Amino acid sequence: MTNPDHASQLEKFGIKPFDLVVVNLYPFADTVRSGADEAATIEKIDIGGPSMVRGAAKNSATVAIITDPNDYALVASRIENGEGFSLDERRWLAGKAFAHTAAYDATINEWTAKHWPKPASIEQPVSEGETEVNEAKFPATFTRTWDRAHVLRYGENPHQQASLYLDPLNQNGFAHAEQLGGKPMSYNNYVDADAAWRAVWDFAPQIAVAVVKHNNPCGLAIGATVAEAHKKAHACDPMSAYGGVIAANSKVTMEMAESVRPIFTEVIVAPDYDADALELLQTKKKNLRILKVSEPPKTKTQFRQIDGGLLVQSTDLIDAPGDDPNAWKLVSGEPADAETVRDLVFAWRAIRCVKSNAILIAHDQATVGIGMGQVNRVDSANLSVERANTLADGANRTKGAVAASDAFFPFADGAEILINAGVKAIVQPGGSIRDEEVFEAARKAGVTMYVTGTRHFFH
């Protein structure tokens, strides 16, 4: 006991000091995950437990505080051997305890922010130059917490360390995927597979397959069957698909598994697998990471850390007014027929998941050429055409195809590359000060062009 006054008070009342305090808090996160109602959830907000934990942690000079069941074996060993904890060890345990109570309160705050939003009756002034904010999505203070689930072999590169953390209130989502075979997931595997998983659900309820590498699609397609969708997606860029990630939004069949078998693939992710398909993938491709995720993506908010801060935005979903083809404006050519509209809608949905600047060429609800990640739209257009027309069989896949651009054409030159390559229709956001020049280039060529009024940048 380091404080003489405290020691005398304990002696006065005949209270012996504690050497060890072990506390388990009420299972608030487990209660939320169980789907309990509000009353049952509130009942599991611990009051006394956190106070005991904080009190013991504050007195780490003489007290060891245990909040992690993983430390019970350590405590038992020390007791059996008649040993205590050193000051450094007690301080370390105190740090864990403070982290535990902080995470506990943050989890409660996350729940209350979702279920008890600011009522309309409370008015708060908006500073000049600022936009009114949705407090439920963008609270004044972010206190979300994640629990470390896996220490990964390394990060994006071998010299970087990495771990996977899980949201304690959410048992669904790609991070909770069940692994049915293959080597442990790497950092890059998670990044690419998550991108592929999100991409295919942009097309639900239609059956779709995506092939992704370095967080960019090598191919995307819709098919009557999952096997057909995979073959069409792979055909977009077979060379780049080598070592990629495959995602399907439908159960993987034996036919699809057979087509995947000869292709070197890092990860395959799907909501389910036919028994024979799973057996083939597990036995014939033992290094293939096989993931099963029962739920489509539900993330509504995205985070990106910058030096000294955090950027938060609502997730870019295919739900903006301009994503509805009925709202598109025809600015050139004849109205597209039903088949062309179908391909334009596919291309517009697919462009959402391509890194900007992005140009995508599609035919028969499949990508045939993707120009991604270029710093100008001309290079993206050239790349999309080049990739569409450099297959070994020499086929011209741009003639009669459609194209999509994730943002407006600042000049007519990008659109002219697509027009000269033979595309018959283009969909793009519009909004350039030179829109009329772009529209006129399409009109002269007799190419149908629609503007959406919605942009889908992806950085």
XYZ file of C-alpha atoms in Angstrom:
459
model
C 0.000 0.000 0.000
C 1.707 3.186 -1.182
C -0.676 5.727 0.393
C -0.356 5.911 4.231
C -3.833 7.430 4.608
C -5.390 4.555 2.686
C -3.440 2.042 4.753
C -4.648 3.566 8.017
C -8.265 3.550 6.824
C -8.042 -0.138 5.925
C -6.541 -0.904 9.322
C -9.233 1.139 11.092
C -12.039 -0.895 9.529
C -10.201 -4.228 9.626
C -10.017 -4.563 5.842
C -7.119 -6.432 4.316
C -5.655 -5.108 1.032
C -6.181 -6.956 -2.239
C -3.245 -8.404 -4.146
C -5.343 -9.740 -7.016
C -8.664 -8.676 -8.559
C -10.390 -10.775 -11.237
C -13.443 -9.303 -12.972
C -15.678 -10.490 -15.805
C -17.978 -7.784 -17.157
C -21.559 -8.436 -18.226
C -21.573 -9.878 -21.784
C -22.957 -6.798 -23.533
C -21.606 -7.561 -27.022
C -22.807 -11.177 -26.852
C -26.259 -9.923 -25.892
C -26.378 -7.540 -28.864
C -25.239 -10.264 -31.264
C -27.954 -12.587 -29.940
C -30.609 -10.171 -31.191
C -31.935 -9.396 -27.714
C -34.504 -6.636 -27.322
C -33.681 -3.212 -25.916
C -34.597 -4.007 -22.307
C -32.464 -7.159 -22.215
C -29.583 -5.324 -23.869
C -29.658 -2.458 -21.386
C -29.742 -4.962 -18.519
C -26.337 -6.207 -19.661
C -24.670 -2.800 -19.326
C -22.332 -3.411 -16.397
C -21.947 -0.637 -13.827
C -20.039 -1.983 -10.838
C -17.709 -4.205 -12.830
C -15.968 -1.423 -14.764
C -15.605 0.562 -11.532
C -13.831 -2.346 -9.852
C -11.611 -2.852 -12.873
C -10.622 0.800 -13.044
C -10.046 0.983 -9.298
C -7.770 -2.044 -9.329
C -5.935 -0.883 -12.453
C -5.359 2.554 -10.946
C -3.678 0.827 -7.993
C -1.379 -1.318 -10.122
C 1.506 -0.341 -7.859
C 0.286 -3.062 -5.492
C -2.652 -4.790 -7.213
C -2.803 -7.158 -10.182
C -6.023 -6.851 -12.202
C -7.168 -9.684 -14.486
C -9.881 -9.101 -17.099
C -8.793 -11.533 -19.815
C -9.631 -15.248 -19.355
C -6.563 -16.013 -21.459
C -4.506 -14.843 -18.468
C -6.081 -17.308 -16.013
C -3.430 -19.947 -16.684
C -0.742 -17.383 -15.902
C -2.450 -16.494 -12.615
C -2.881 -20.155 -11.665
C 0.782 -20.818 -12.370
C 1.893 -17.910 -10.173
C -0.372 -19.017 -7.321
C 0.785 -22.638 -7.522
C 4.413 -21.531 -7.421
C 3.820 -19.044 -4.631
C 4.825 -16.167 -6.883
C 3.254 -12.776 -7.410
C 3.510 -10.261 -10.225
C 6.276 -7.733 -10.684
C 5.509 -4.027 -10.986
C 6.083 -4.117 -14.742
C 3.735 -7.086 -15.052
C 1.039 -5.383 -12.953
C 1.314 -2.264 -15.088
C 0.954 -4.352 -18.233
C -2.135 -6.040 -16.788
C -3.515 -2.623 -15.808
C -3.059 -1.408 -19.371
C -5.008 -4.412 -20.635
C -7.730 -3.678 -18.091
C -8.089 -0.043 -19.139
C -8.232 -1.158 -22.783
C -10.936 -3.650 -21.806
C -13.168 -1.072 -20.113
C -12.549 1.439 -22.901
C -13.595 -1.134 -25.505
C -16.605 -2.093 -23.384
C -17.813 1.509 -23.219
C -17.072 2.021 -26.918
C -19.222 -0.993 -27.768
C -22.074 0.415 -25.691
C -21.645 3.758 -27.426
C -21.764 2.095 -30.843
C -25.050 0.432 -29.913
C -26.613 3.604 -28.490
C -25.508 5.652 -31.519
C -27.389 3.222 -33.742
C -30.507 2.767 -31.612
C -30.786 6.125 -29.851
C -30.031 8.750 -32.523
C -30.352 12.468 -31.914
C -34.068 13.390 -31.970
C -35.334 16.040 -34.338
C -36.372 18.130 -31.337
C -32.718 18.860 -30.555
C -31.395 21.492 -32.924
C -27.695 22.129 -33.282
C -26.351 25.028 -35.362
C -24.316 24.200 -38.461
C -21.111 26.200 -38.800
C -20.770 28.373 -41.878
C -19.314 26.420 -44.776
C -20.175 23.027 -43.259
C -22.824 20.545 -44.374
C -25.489 19.258 -42.018
C -24.392 15.838 -40.812
C -26.189 12.562 -40.154
C -25.262 12.049 -36.490
C -26.066 8.346 -36.631
C -23.418 7.776 -39.322
C -21.050 10.589 -38.406
C -21.106 11.136 -34.627
C -19.105 13.943 -33.065
C -16.739 11.336 -31.600
C -16.006 7.896 -33.024
C -15.484 5.241 -30.357
C -15.810 2.024 -32.351
C -13.761 -0.939 -31.252
C -12.403 -4.072 -32.914
C -10.985 -7.247 -31.368
C -7.873 -8.904 -32.758
C -8.867 -12.258 -34.240
C -5.837 -13.363 -36.260
C -2.194 -12.379 -36.453
C -1.347 -12.601 -40.144
C 1.941 -13.882 -41.498
C 2.763 -10.402 -42.805
C 1.105 -7.342 -44.301
C 0.930 -6.027 -47.834
C 4.659 -6.805 -48.118
C 6.801 -9.288 -46.153
C 8.494 -6.573 -44.084
C 5.120 -5.290 -42.798
C 3.276 -6.727 -39.791
C -0.491 -7.238 -39.897
C -3.487 -8.574 -37.975
C -7.193 -9.048 -38.645
C -9.622 -7.395 -36.226
C -13.339 -8.143 -35.926
C -16.297 -5.972 -34.993
C -17.571 -7.378 -31.651
C -21.178 -6.462 -32.499
C -21.242 -8.142 -35.902
C -20.954 -11.872 -36.508
C -21.642 -11.530 -40.223
C -19.655 -10.048 -43.056
C -16.692 -11.148 -45.072
C -14.257 -10.908 -42.136
C -16.186 -13.770 -40.499
C -15.889 -16.062 -43.531
C -15.624 -19.771 -42.807
C -12.470 -21.244 -44.353
C -13.101 -24.713 -45.763
C -9.657 -25.409 -47.166
C -6.277 -24.104 -48.201
C -3.478 -22.123 -46.626
C -4.087 -19.363 -44.050
C -5.393 -16.102 -45.465
C -2.891 -13.309 -46.045
C -3.426 -9.555 -45.818
C -3.581 -9.245 -49.619
C -5.937 -12.228 -49.819
C -8.373 -10.464 -47.511
C -8.193 -7.199 -49.460
C -8.725 -8.809 -52.868
C -11.357 -11.296 -51.736
C -13.356 -8.576 -49.987
C -13.300 -6.476 -53.172
C -14.421 -9.447 -55.267
C -17.139 -10.384 -52.775
C -18.566 -6.881 -52.781
C -18.414 -6.663 -56.588
C -20.545 -9.733 -57.273
C -23.304 -8.612 -54.937
C -23.745 -5.424 -56.962
C -25.502 -7.700 -59.490
C -27.755 -9.739 -57.186
C -30.157 -11.430 -57.657
C -28.547 -12.241 -61.017
C -25.795 -14.868 -60.891
C -22.415 -13.137 -61.094
C -18.732 -14.022 -60.818
C -15.783 -11.680 -60.363
C -12.080 -12.347 -60.825
C -9.986 -9.820 -58.901
C -6.271 -9.182 -58.586
C -4.536 -6.322 -56.752
C -7.959 -4.977 -55.765
C -9.020 -4.541 -59.401
C -11.282 -6.791 -61.454
C -9.692 -8.880 -64.201
C -13.178 -9.877 -65.245
C -16.826 -9.630 -64.223
C -19.777 -11.421 -65.741
C -23.389 -12.457 -65.343
C -24.450 -15.903 -66.499
C -27.418 -18.242 -66.617
C -25.358 -20.538 -64.382
C -22.466 -19.854 -62.051
C -20.181 -21.911 -64.303
C -21.112 -19.804 -67.330
C -20.566 -16.593 -65.364
C -17.105 -17.774 -64.315
C -16.077 -18.754 -67.839
C -17.166 -15.361 -69.183
C -15.415 -13.466 -66.376
C -12.184 -15.441 -66.808
C -12.242 -14.924 -70.582
C -11.977 -11.148 -70.141
C -8.289 -11.321 -69.180
C -6.976 -14.881 -68.678
C -3.378 -13.730 -68.224
C -4.193 -11.361 -65.368
C -6.517 -13.910 -63.751
C -3.469 -16.068 -62.949
C -3.004 -15.889 -59.180
C -6.247 -13.986 -58.703
C -9.287 -14.264 -56.461
C -12.657 -15.616 -57.597
C -15.966 -14.620 -56.002
C -19.437 -15.902 -56.833
C -22.775 -14.758 -55.438
C -24.277 -18.205 -56.048
C -23.469 -21.741 -54.926
C -20.373 -23.160 -56.637
C -21.268 -26.202 -58.723
C -19.155 -29.109 -59.914
C -19.108 -27.601 -63.400
C -17.610 -24.364 -62.087
C -15.151 -26.233 -59.851
C -13.935 -28.183 -62.883
C -13.292 -24.941 -64.781
C -11.463 -23.431 -61.790
C -9.298 -26.512 -61.270
C -6.625 -25.844 -63.952
C -6.339 -22.129 -63.075
C -3.869 -21.007 -60.407
C -6.133 -19.185 -57.971
C -5.359 -17.787 -54.525
C -8.884 -17.627 -53.067
C -12.409 -18.615 -53.999
C -15.338 -17.198 -52.033
C -19.017 -18.062 -52.353
C -22.147 -18.390 -50.221
C -22.033 -22.188 -50.539
C -20.580 -25.148 -52.449
C -22.091 -28.346 -53.791
C -20.584 -31.291 -51.922
C -18.811 -32.746 -54.959
C -17.493 -29.322 -55.975
C -16.084 -28.714 -52.498
C -14.456 -32.139 -52.410
C -12.788 -31.546 -55.770
C -11.435 -28.147 -54.726
C -10.236 -29.471 -51.364
C -8.466 -32.517 -52.793
C -7.186 -31.272 -56.146
C -6.254 -27.720 -55.157
C -4.956 -28.111 -51.610
C -3.418 -24.639 -51.426
C -6.576 -22.901 -52.648
C -8.176 -20.885 -49.871
C -11.868 -21.824 -49.955
C -14.149 -19.375 -48.169
C -17.839 -19.638 -47.392
C -19.720 -16.449 -46.515
C -23.444 -16.744 -46.025
C -24.268 -13.044 -46.006
C -23.881 -10.365 -48.690
C -21.946 -7.218 -47.731
C -23.779 -4.971 -45.292
C -21.155 -2.313 -44.629
C -22.776 1.104 -44.940
C -19.798 3.165 -43.785
C -16.195 3.204 -45.001
C -13.092 4.319 -43.135
C -9.704 5.380 -44.430
C -6.910 6.380 -42.109
C -4.765 9.352 -43.057
C -1.809 10.732 -41.149
C -3.262 12.102 -37.927
C -6.886 11.499 -38.817
C -9.653 9.322 -40.175
C -11.839 9.848 -43.246
C -15.351 8.442 -42.961
C -17.908 8.202 -45.759
C -21.068 6.326 -46.606
C -20.347 3.311 -48.800
C -20.723 3.817 -52.555
C -23.600 1.520 -53.416
C -25.584 1.197 -56.620
C -28.397 3.234 -55.127
C -27.920 6.797 -56.399
C -30.627 8.371 -58.601
C -28.370 8.090 -61.653
C -27.926 4.349 -61.137
C -31.492 3.792 -62.326
C -31.380 3.423 -66.134
C -34.878 4.892 -66.322
C -33.338 8.186 -65.176
C -30.568 8.214 -67.796
C -30.616 10.986 -70.378
C -30.073 10.153 -74.043
C -27.695 12.761 -75.514
C -26.634 11.052 -78.743
C -27.847 8.457 -81.212
C -30.928 6.294 -81.203
C -32.397 4.881 -77.985
C -30.683 1.602 -77.208
C -32.560 -1.639 -77.790
C -33.288 -3.982 -74.879
C -30.124 -6.059 -75.330
C -27.905 -2.977 -75.490
C -29.581 -1.454 -72.434
C -28.960 -4.709 -70.594
C -25.244 -4.488 -71.399
C -25.083 -0.791 -70.516
C -26.672 -1.478 -67.130
C -24.169 -4.271 -66.548
C -21.241 -2.050 -67.541
C -22.452 0.780 -65.303
C -22.724 -1.526 -62.288
C -19.354 -3.103 -63.039
C -17.529 0.232 -63.332
C -18.282 0.941 -59.655
C -15.634 -1.552 -58.525
C -12.870 -0.466 -60.946
C -10.148 1.879 -59.681
C -10.311 5.378 -61.167
C -9.801 6.579 -63.775
C -11.860 3.708 -65.114
C -13.181 2.769 -68.548
C -14.891 -0.570 -69.067
C -15.989 -2.320 -72.262
C -18.666 -5.008 -72.044
C -20.570 -7.410 -74.253
C -23.194 -10.026 -73.407
C -23.172 -8.982 -69.726
C -19.466 -9.602 -69.377
C -16.427 -7.373 -69.305
C -14.184 -7.712 -72.347
C -11.742 -4.871 -71.657
C -10.983 -2.933 -68.468
C -8.832 0.174 -68.241
C -8.236 0.932 -64.588
C -6.186 3.124 -62.300
C -4.849 5.551 -64.898
C -4.211 9.213 -64.132
C -6.013 10.368 -67.271
C -9.092 9.066 -69.036
C -7.379 8.770 -72.432
C -4.951 6.188 -71.060
C -7.833 4.315 -69.424
C -9.723 4.255 -72.722
C -6.662 3.048 -74.627
C -5.998 0.372 -72.019
C -9.566 -0.921 -72.140
C -9.428 -1.225 -75.936
C -5.985 -2.812 -75.881
C -7.031 -5.416 -73.324
C -10.208 -6.192 -75.226
C -8.375 -6.864 -78.480
C -5.147 -8.609 -77.498
C -6.357 -12.155 -76.913
C -4.432 -14.963 -78.558
C -7.219 -15.639 -81.070
C -7.024 -12.053 -82.344
C -10.751 -11.441 -81.906
C -12.018 -7.856 -82.089
C -14.154 -7.663 -78.972
C -14.807 -3.927 -79.032
C -16.864 -3.830 -82.225
C -20.536 -3.798 -81.281
C -19.763 -3.703 -77.561
C -20.749 -1.028 -75.033
C -18.588 1.095 -72.740
C -18.895 2.811 -69.371
C -16.837 5.569 -67.768
C -16.817 6.114 -63.998
C -16.627 9.917 -64.427
C -17.216 12.439 -67.201
C -14.972 12.771 -70.241
C -13.124 16.096 -69.788
C -12.467 16.183 -73.541
C -13.841 14.299 -76.514
C -10.580 12.364 -77.026
C -11.335 9.591 -74.516
C -14.762 8.949 -75.987
C -13.320 9.060 -79.523
C -10.940 6.205 -78.687
C -13.926 4.048 -77.770
C -15.917 5.214 -80.791
C -13.033 4.467 -83.160
C -12.703 1.017 -81.592
C -16.263 0.242 -82.647
C -18.369 0.478 -79.492
C -22.019 1.125 -80.261
C -23.114 2.745 -76.994
C -21.523 4.589 -74.062
C -22.820 5.413 -70.593
C -21.090 8.084 -68.507
C -21.969 10.611 -65.778
C -21.658 13.798 -67.835
C -20.955 17.112 -66.161
C -17.868 18.330 -68.022
C -17.696 21.923 -69.222
C -16.977 20.316 -72.607
C -19.903 17.910 -72.499
C -21.267 19.237 -75.780
C -17.983 18.428 -77.566
C -18.160 14.869 -76.234
C -21.814 14.499 -77.225
C -21.093 15.867 -80.700
C -18.300 13.333 -81.249
C -20.773 10.556 -80.467
C -23.447 12.103 -82.690
C -21.098 12.332 -85.673
C -20.312 8.645 -85.322
C -23.917 7.630 -84.743
C -23.041 6.199 -81.344
C -25.681 6.065 -78.623
C -24.645 7.905 -75.461
C -26.421 8.179 -72.131
C -25.508 10.395 -69.170
C -26.409 9.329 -65.645
C -25.663 12.383 -63.526
C -23.971 10.071 -61.012
C -20.231 9.518 -60.612
C -18.508 6.406 -59.239
C -14.919 7.382 -58.457
C -12.996 4.644 -56.624
C -9.598 5.411 -55.098
